[in-house]
mmCIF file of C-alpha atoms in Angstrom:
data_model
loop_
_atom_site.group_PDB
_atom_site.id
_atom_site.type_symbol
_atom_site.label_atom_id
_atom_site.label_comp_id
_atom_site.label_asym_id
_atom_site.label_seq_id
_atom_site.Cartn_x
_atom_site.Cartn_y
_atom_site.Cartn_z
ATOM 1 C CA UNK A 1 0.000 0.000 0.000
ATOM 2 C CA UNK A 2 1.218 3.576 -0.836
ATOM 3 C CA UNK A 3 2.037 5.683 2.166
ATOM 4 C CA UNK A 4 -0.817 7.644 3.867
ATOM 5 C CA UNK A 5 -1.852 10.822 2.951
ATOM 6 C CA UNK A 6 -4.599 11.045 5.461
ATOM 7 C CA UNK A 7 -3.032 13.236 7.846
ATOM 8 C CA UNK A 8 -2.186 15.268 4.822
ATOM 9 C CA UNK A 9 -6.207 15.388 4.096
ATOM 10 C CA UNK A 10 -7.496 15.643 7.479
ATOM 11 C CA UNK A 11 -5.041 18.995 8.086
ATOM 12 C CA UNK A 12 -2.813 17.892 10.668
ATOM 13 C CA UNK A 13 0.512 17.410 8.801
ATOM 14 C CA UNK A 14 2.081 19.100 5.899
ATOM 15 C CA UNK A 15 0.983 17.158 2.699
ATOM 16 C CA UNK A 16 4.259 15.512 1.338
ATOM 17 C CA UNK A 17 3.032 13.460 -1.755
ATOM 18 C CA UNK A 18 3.633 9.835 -1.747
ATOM 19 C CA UNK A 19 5.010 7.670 -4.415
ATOM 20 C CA UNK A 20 1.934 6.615 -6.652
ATOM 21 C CA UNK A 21 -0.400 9.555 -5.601
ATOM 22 C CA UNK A 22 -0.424 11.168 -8.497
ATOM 23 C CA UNK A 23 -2.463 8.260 -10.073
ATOM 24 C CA UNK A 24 -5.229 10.141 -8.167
ATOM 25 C CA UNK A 25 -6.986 11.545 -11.085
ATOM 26 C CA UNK A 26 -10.386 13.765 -11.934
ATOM 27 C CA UNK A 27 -12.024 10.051 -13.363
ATOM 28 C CA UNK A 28 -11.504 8.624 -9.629
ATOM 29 C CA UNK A 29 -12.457 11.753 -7.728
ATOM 30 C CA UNK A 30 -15.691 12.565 -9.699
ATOM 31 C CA UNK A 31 -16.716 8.302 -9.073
ATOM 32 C CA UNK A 32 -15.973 9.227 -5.216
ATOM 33 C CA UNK A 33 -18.263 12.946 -5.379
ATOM 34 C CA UNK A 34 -20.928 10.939 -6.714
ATOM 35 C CA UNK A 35 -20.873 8.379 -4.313
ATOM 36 C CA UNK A 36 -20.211 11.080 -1.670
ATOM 37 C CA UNK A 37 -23.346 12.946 -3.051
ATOM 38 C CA UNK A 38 -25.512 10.328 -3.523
ATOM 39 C CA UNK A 39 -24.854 8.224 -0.285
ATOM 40 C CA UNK A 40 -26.056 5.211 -2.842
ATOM 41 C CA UNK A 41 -23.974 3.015 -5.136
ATOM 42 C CA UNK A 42 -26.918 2.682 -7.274
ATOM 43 C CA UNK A 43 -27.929 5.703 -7.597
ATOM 44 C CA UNK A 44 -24.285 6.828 -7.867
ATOM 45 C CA UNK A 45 -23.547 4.916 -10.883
ATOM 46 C CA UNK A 46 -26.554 6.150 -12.914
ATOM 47 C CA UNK A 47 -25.351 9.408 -12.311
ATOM 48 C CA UNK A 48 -22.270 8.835 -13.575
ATOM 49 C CA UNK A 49 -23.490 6.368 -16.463
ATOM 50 C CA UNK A 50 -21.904 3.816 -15.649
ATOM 51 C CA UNK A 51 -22.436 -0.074 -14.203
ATOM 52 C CA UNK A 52 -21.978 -0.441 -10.266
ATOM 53 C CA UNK A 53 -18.939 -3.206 -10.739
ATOM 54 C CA UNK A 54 -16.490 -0.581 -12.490
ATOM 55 C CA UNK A 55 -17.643 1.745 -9.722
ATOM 56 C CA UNK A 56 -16.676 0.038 -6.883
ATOM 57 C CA UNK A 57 -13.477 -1.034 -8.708
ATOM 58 C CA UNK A 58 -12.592 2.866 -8.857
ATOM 59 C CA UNK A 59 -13.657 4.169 -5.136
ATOM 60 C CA UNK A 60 -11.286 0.716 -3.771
ATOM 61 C CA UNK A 61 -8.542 1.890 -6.142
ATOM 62 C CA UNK A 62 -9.019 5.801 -4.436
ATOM 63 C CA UNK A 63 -8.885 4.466 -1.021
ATOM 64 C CA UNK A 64 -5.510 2.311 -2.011
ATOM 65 C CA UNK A 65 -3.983 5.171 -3.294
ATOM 66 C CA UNK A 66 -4.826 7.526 -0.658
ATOM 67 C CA UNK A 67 -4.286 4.830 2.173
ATOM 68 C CA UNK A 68 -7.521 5.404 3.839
ATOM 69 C CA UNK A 69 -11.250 3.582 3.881
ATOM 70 C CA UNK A 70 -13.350 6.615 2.900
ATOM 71 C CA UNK A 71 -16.885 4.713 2.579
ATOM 72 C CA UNK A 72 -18.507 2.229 5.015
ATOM 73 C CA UNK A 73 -21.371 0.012 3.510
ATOM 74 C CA UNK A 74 -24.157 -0.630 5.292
ATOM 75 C CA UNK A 75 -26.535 -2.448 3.361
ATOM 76 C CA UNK A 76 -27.462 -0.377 0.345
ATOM 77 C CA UNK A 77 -26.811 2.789 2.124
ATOM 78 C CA UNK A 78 -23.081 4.643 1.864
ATOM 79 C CA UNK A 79 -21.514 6.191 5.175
ATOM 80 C CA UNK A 80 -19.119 8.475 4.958
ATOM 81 C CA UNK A 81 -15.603 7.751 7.457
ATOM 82 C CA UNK A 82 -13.935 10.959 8.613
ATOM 83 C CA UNK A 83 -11.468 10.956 5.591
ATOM 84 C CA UNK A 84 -14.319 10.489 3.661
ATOM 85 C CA UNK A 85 -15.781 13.341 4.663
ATOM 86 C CA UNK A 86 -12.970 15.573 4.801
ATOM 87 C CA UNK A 87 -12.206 14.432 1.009
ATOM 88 C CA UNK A 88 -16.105 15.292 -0.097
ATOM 89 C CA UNK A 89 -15.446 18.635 1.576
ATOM 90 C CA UNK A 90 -12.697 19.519 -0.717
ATOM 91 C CA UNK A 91 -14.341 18.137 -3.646
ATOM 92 C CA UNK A 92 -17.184 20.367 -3.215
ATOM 93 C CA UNK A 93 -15.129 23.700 -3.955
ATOM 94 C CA UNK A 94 -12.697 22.131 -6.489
ATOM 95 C CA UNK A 95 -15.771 20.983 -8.927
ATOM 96 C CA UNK A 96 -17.238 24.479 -8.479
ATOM 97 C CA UNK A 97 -14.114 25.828 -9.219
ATOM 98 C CA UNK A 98 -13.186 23.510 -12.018
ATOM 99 C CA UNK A 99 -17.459 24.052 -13.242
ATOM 100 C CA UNK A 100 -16.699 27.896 -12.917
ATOM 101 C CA UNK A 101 -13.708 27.920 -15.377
ATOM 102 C CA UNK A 102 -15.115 25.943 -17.515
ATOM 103 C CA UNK A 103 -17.798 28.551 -17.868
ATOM 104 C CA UNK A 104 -15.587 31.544 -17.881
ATOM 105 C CA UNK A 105 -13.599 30.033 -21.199
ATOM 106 C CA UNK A 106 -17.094 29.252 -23.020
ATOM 107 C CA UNK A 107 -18.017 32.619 -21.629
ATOM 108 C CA UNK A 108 -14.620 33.757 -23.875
ATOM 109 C CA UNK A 109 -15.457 31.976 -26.764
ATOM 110 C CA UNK A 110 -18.716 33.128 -26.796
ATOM 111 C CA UNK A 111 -17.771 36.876 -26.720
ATOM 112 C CA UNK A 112 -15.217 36.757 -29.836
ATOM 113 C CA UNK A 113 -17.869 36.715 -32.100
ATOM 114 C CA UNK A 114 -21.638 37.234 -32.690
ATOM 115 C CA UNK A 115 -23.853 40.361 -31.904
ATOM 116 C CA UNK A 116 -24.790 41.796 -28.639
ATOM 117 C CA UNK A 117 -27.879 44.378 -28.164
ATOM 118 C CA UNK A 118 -26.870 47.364 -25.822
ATOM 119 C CA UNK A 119 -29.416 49.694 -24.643
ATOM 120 C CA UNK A 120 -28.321 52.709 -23.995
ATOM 121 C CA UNK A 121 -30.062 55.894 -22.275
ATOM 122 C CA UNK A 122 -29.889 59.106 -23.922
ATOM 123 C CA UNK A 123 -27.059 60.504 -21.197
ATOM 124 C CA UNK A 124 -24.934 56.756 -21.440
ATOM 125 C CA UNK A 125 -24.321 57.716 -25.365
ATOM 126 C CA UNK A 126 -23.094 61.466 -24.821
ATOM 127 C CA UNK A 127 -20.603 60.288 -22.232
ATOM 128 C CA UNK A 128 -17.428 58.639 -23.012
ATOM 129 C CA UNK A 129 -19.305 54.812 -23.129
ATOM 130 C CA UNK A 130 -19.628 54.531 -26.748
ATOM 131 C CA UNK A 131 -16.059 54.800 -27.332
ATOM 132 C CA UNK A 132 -15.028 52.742 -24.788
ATOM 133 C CA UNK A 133 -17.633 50.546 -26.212
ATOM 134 C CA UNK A 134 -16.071 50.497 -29.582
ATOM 135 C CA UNK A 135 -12.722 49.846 -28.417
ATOM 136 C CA UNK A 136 -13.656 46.628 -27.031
ATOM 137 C CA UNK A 137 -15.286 45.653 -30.264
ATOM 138 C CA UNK A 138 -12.268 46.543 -32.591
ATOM 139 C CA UNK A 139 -10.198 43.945 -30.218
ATOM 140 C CA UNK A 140 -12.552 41.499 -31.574
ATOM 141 C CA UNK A 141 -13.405 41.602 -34.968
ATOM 142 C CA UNK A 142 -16.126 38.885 -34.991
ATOM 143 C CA UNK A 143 -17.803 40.846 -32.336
ATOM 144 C CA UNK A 144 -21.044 43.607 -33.423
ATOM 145 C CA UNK A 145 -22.907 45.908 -30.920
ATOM 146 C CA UNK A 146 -25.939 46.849 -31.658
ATOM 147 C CA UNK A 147 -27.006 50.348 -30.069
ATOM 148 C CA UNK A 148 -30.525 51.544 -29.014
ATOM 149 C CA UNK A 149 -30.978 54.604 -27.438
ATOM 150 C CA UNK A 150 -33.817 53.671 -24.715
ATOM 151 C CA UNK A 151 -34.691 55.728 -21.873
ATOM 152 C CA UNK A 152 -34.398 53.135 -18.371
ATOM 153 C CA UNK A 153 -38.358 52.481 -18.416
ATOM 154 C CA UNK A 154 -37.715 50.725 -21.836
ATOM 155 C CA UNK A 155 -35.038 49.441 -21.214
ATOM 156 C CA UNK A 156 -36.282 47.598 -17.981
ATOM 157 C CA UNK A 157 -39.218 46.271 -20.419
ATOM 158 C CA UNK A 158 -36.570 45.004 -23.249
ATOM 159 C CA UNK A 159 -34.048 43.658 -20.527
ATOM 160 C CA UNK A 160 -36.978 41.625 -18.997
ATOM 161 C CA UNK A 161 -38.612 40.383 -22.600
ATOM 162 C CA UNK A 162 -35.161 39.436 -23.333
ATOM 163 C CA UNK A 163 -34.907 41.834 -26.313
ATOM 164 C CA UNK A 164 -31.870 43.927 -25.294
ATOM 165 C CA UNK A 165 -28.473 41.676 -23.519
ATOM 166 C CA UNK A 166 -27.471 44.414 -21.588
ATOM 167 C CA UNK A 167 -28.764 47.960 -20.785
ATOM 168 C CA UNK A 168 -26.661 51.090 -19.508
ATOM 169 C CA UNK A 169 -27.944 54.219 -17.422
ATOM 170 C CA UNK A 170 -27.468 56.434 -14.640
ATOM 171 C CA UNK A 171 -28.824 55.607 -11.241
ATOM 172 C CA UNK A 172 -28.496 58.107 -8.200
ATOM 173 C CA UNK A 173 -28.309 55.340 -6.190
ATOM 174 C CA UNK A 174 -28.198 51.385 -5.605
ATOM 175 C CA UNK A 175 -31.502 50.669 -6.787
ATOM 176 C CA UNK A 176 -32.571 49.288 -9.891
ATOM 177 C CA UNK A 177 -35.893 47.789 -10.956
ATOM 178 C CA UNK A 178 -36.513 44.214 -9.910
ATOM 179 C CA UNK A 179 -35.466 41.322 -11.324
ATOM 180 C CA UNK A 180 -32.684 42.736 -12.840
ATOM 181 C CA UNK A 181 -28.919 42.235 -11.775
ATOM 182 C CA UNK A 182 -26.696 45.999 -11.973
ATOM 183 C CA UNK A 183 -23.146 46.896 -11.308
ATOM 184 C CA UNK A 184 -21.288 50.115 -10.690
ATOM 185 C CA UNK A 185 -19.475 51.130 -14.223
ATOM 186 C CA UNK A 186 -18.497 54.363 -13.013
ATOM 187 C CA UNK A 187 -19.049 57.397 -10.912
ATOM 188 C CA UNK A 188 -19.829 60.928 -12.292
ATOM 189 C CA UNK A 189 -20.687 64.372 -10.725
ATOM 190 C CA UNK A 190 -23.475 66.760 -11.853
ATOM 191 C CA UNK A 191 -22.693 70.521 -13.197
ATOM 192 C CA UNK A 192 -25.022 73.307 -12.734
ATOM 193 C CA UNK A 193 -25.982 74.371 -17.008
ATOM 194 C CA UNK A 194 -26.879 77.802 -17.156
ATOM 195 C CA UNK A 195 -27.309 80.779 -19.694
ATOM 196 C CA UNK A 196 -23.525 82.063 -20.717
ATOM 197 C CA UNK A 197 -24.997 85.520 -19.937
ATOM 198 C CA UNK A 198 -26.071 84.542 -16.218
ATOM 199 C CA UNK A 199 -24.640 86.602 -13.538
ATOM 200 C CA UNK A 200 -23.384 82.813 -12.371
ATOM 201 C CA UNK A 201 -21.894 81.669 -14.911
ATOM 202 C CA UNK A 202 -18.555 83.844 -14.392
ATOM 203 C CA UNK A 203 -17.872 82.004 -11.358
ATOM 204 C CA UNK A 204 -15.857 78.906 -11.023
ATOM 205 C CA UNK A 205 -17.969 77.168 -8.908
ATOM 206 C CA UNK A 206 -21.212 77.537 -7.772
ATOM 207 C CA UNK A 207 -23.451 76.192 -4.422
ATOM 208 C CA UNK A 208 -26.610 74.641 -4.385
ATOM 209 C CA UNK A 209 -27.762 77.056 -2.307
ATOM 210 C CA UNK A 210 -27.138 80.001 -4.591
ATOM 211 C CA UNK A 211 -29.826 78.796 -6.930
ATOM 212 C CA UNK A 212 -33.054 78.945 -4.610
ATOM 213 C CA UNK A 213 -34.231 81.726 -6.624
ATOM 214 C CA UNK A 214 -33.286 80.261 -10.460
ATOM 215 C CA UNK A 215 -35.876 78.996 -12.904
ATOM 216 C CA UNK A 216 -35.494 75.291 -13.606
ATOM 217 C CA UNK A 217 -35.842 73.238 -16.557
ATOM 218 C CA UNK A 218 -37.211 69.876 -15.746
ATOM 219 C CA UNK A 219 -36.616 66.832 -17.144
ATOM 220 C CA UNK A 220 -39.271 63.949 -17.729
ATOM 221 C CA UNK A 221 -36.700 61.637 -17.942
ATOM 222 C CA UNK A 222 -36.928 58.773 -15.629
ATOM 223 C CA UNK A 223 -32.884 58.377 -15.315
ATOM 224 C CA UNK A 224 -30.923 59.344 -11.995
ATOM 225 C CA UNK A 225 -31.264 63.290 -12.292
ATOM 226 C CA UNK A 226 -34.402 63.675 -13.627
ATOM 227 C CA UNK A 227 -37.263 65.708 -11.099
ATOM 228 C CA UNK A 228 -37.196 63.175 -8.128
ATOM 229 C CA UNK A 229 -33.894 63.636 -8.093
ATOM 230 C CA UNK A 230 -33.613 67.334 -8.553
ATOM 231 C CA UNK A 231 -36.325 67.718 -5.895
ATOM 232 C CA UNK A 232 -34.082 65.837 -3.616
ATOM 233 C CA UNK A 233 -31.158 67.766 -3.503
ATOM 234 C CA UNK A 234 -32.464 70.930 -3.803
ATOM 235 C CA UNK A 235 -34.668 70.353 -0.526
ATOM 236 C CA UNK A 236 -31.530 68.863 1.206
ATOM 237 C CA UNK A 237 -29.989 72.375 0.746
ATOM 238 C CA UNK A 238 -32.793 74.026 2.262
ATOM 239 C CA UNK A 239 -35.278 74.675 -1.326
ATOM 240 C CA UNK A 240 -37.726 73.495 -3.435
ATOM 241 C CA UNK A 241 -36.568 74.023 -6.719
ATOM 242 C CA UNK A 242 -38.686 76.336 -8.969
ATOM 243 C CA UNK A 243 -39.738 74.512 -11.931
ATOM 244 C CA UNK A 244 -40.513 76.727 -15.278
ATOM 245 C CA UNK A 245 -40.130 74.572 -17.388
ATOM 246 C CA UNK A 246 -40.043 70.618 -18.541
ATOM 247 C CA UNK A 247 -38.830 68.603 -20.757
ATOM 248 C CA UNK A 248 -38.217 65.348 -22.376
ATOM 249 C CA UNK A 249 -34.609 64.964 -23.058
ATOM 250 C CA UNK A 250 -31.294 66.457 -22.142
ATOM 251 C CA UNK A 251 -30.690 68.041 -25.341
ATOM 252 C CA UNK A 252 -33.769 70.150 -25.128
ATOM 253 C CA UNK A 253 -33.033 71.250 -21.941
ATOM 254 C CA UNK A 254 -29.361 72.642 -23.341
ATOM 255 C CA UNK A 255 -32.002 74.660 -25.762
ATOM 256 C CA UNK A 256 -34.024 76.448 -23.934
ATOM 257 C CA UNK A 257 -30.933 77.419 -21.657
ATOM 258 C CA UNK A 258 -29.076 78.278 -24.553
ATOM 259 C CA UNK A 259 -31.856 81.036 -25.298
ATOM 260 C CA UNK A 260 -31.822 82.262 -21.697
ATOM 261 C CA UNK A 261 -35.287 80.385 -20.050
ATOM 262 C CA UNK A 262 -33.770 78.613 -17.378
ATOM 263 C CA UNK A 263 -30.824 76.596 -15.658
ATOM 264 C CA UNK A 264 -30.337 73.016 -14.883
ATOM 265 C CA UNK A 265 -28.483 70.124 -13.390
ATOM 266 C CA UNK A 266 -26.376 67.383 -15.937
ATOM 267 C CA UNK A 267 -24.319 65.273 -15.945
ATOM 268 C CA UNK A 268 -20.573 66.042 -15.967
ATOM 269 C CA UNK A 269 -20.399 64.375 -19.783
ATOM 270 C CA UNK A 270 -22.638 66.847 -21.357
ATOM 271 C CA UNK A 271 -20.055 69.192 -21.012
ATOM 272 C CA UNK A 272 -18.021 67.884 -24.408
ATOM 273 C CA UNK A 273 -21.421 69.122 -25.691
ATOM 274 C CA UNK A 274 -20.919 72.857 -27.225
ATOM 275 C CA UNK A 275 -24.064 74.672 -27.160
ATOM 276 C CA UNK A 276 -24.489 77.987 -28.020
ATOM 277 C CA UNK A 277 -25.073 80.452 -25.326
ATOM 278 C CA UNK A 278 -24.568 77.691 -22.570
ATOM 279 C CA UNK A 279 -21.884 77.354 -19.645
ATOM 280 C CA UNK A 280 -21.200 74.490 -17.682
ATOM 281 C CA UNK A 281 -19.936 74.863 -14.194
ATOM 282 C CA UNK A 282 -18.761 72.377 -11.596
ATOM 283 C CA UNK A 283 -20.873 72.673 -8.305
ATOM 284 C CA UNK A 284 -19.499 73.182 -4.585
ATOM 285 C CA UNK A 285 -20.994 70.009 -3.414
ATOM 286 C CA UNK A 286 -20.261 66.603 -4.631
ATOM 287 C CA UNK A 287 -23.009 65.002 -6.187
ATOM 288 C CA UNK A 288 -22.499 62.236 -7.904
ATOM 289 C CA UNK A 289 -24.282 60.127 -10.674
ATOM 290 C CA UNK A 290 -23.699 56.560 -11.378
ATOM 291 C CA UNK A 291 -23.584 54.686 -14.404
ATOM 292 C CA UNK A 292 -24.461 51.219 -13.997
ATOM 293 C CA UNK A 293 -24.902 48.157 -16.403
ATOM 294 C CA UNK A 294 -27.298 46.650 -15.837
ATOM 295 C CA UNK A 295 -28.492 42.705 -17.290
ATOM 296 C CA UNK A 296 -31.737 40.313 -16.906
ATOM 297 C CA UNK A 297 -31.237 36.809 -15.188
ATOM 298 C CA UNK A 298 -30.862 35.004 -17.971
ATOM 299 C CA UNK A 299 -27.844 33.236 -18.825
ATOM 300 C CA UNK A 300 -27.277 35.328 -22.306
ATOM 301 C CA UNK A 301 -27.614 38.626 -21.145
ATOM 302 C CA UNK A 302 -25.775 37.473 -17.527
ATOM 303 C CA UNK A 303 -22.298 36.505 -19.993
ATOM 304 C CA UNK A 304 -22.804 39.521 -21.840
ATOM 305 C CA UNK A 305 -22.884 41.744 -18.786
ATOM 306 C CA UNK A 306 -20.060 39.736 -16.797
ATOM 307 C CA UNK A 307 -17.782 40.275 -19.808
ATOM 308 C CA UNK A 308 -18.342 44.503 -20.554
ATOM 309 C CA UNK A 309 -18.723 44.793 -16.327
ATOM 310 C CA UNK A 310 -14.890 43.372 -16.111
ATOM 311 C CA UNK A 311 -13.760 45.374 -19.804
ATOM 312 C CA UNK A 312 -15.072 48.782 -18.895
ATOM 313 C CA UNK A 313 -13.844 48.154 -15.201
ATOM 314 C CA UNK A 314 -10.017 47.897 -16.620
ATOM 315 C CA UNK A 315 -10.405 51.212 -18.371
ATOM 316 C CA UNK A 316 -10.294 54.849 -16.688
ATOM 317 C CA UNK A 317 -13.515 56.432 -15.888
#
């Protein structure tokens, strides 16, 4: 018999490997999980596909070359001796290891080629995403995104109907709707936009506070700084923010300030935006916006999402 490498398995020695152990191979430790799992021979062997003769041959060949009894039989039933159960232990984390790698390459494969379906809300395809997006597809020629530009409500619909992968937009906090997995991308602060002629707009920063008197321009959007949001952190600085005017998108919003009918909050991206008549300043509090990806449960979208989460995570914000 090979020398013991019980004490080696049961923790209370250094393992030193003995001659002939490495003839313990995946083939005779997936026979052993089974059995280990199962508590059954029978049950074991169907399972694994197999007869119960060639099964038994492999779990007495384990125990030989480990130097331990790791099952007891009692009757049709499978007992597990304290090697045996020290042994199952491992086993448990090295086949969900060995199952999560073997995963992660398909998850490879499966991302050098084919077409993935972003969405992508209005403010996600000003900012920097889109090129950072297509960066990751010229590493991989076989690889097409396909863009929509959905606000977050339709997103959330074509996430959970499984027409979209993946979905990107800006959350002010750690909620997103349920069902639906999200993850940080990246953080990004809000400026104050306001008319180039506003007695503001020559200073280099501006408070909160100083705007409890402006017009705003609302917007109907339902991403992170739309009016729930602006309500929010104008009342934490003491003011209810006077509304003149709303709107449905971003853009428009940039218009109407550009023609002198109001102010309002954006994200910091919006700035590589050059609007006629409009100034961008950065604000004396930190408020931040986050952009978050965000995927549906099911295994597609989930690959999709683990992939860009760990591509756009490598590059600079």
């Amino acid at each position: 018999m090979n020398m013991p490498i019980l004490p080696a398995l049961l923790g209370t020695q250094p393992f030193s490997p003995p001659a002939g152990s490495d003839k313990v191979n995946l083939l005779l430790l997936h026979a052993f999980h089974a059995i280990a799992s199962e508590r059954n021979f029978a049950r074991a062997a169907v399972v694994l596909r197999m007869s119960q003769p060639p099964l038994v041959r492999q779990i007495r060949e384990l125990e030989e070359l480990i130097g331990a009894p790791l099952i007891i039989r009692r009757g049709s039933a499978v007992l597990l001796t304290p090697a045996g159960e020290k042994l199952s232990y491992e086993l448990s984390s090295l086949f969900v290891h060995a199952r999560h790698s073997i995963a992660q390459v398909c998850n490879v494969n499966e991302m050098q080629s084919g077409e993935i379906t972003l969405g992508l809300s209005a403010t996600a395809l000003v900012g920097s995403l889109p090129a950072q997006l297509q960066e990751i597809a010229a590493s991989r020629p076989g690889l097409h995104f396909n863009y929509q530009e959905l606000s977050p409500a339709e997103q959330t619909n074509a996430l959970q109907s499984r027409k979209l992968d993946v979905g990107f937009w800006y959350l002010s906090g750690d909620t997103a709707p349920a069902k639906l997995s999200h993850q940080l991308v990246r953080r990004e602060p809000l400026m104050l936009a306001l008319p180039s002629n506003h007695p503001l707009a020559q200073h280099e920063r501006v408070s909160l506070k100083q705007l409890a008197q402006a017009e705003f321009i609302q917007h109907r959007s339902n991403e992170a700084y739309s009016a729930g949001f602006l309500n929010t952190i104008c009342m934490a600085q003491g003011f209810i923010p006077r509304v003149a005017h709303t709107v449905q998108s971003p853009l428009s919003a940039l218009t109407l300030i550009g023609q002198g009918l109001g102010i309002t909050l954006l994200p910091q991206s919006y700035q590589r935006l050059s609007t006629a008549g409009v100034t961008m300043l950065p604000l004396q509090e930190t408020v931040n916006l986050q952009l978050h990806i965000v995927w549906p449960p099911h295994p597609s979208g989930t690959a999709a999402a683990r992939w860009l989460r760990d591509e756009l995570c490598e590059q600079p914000a």
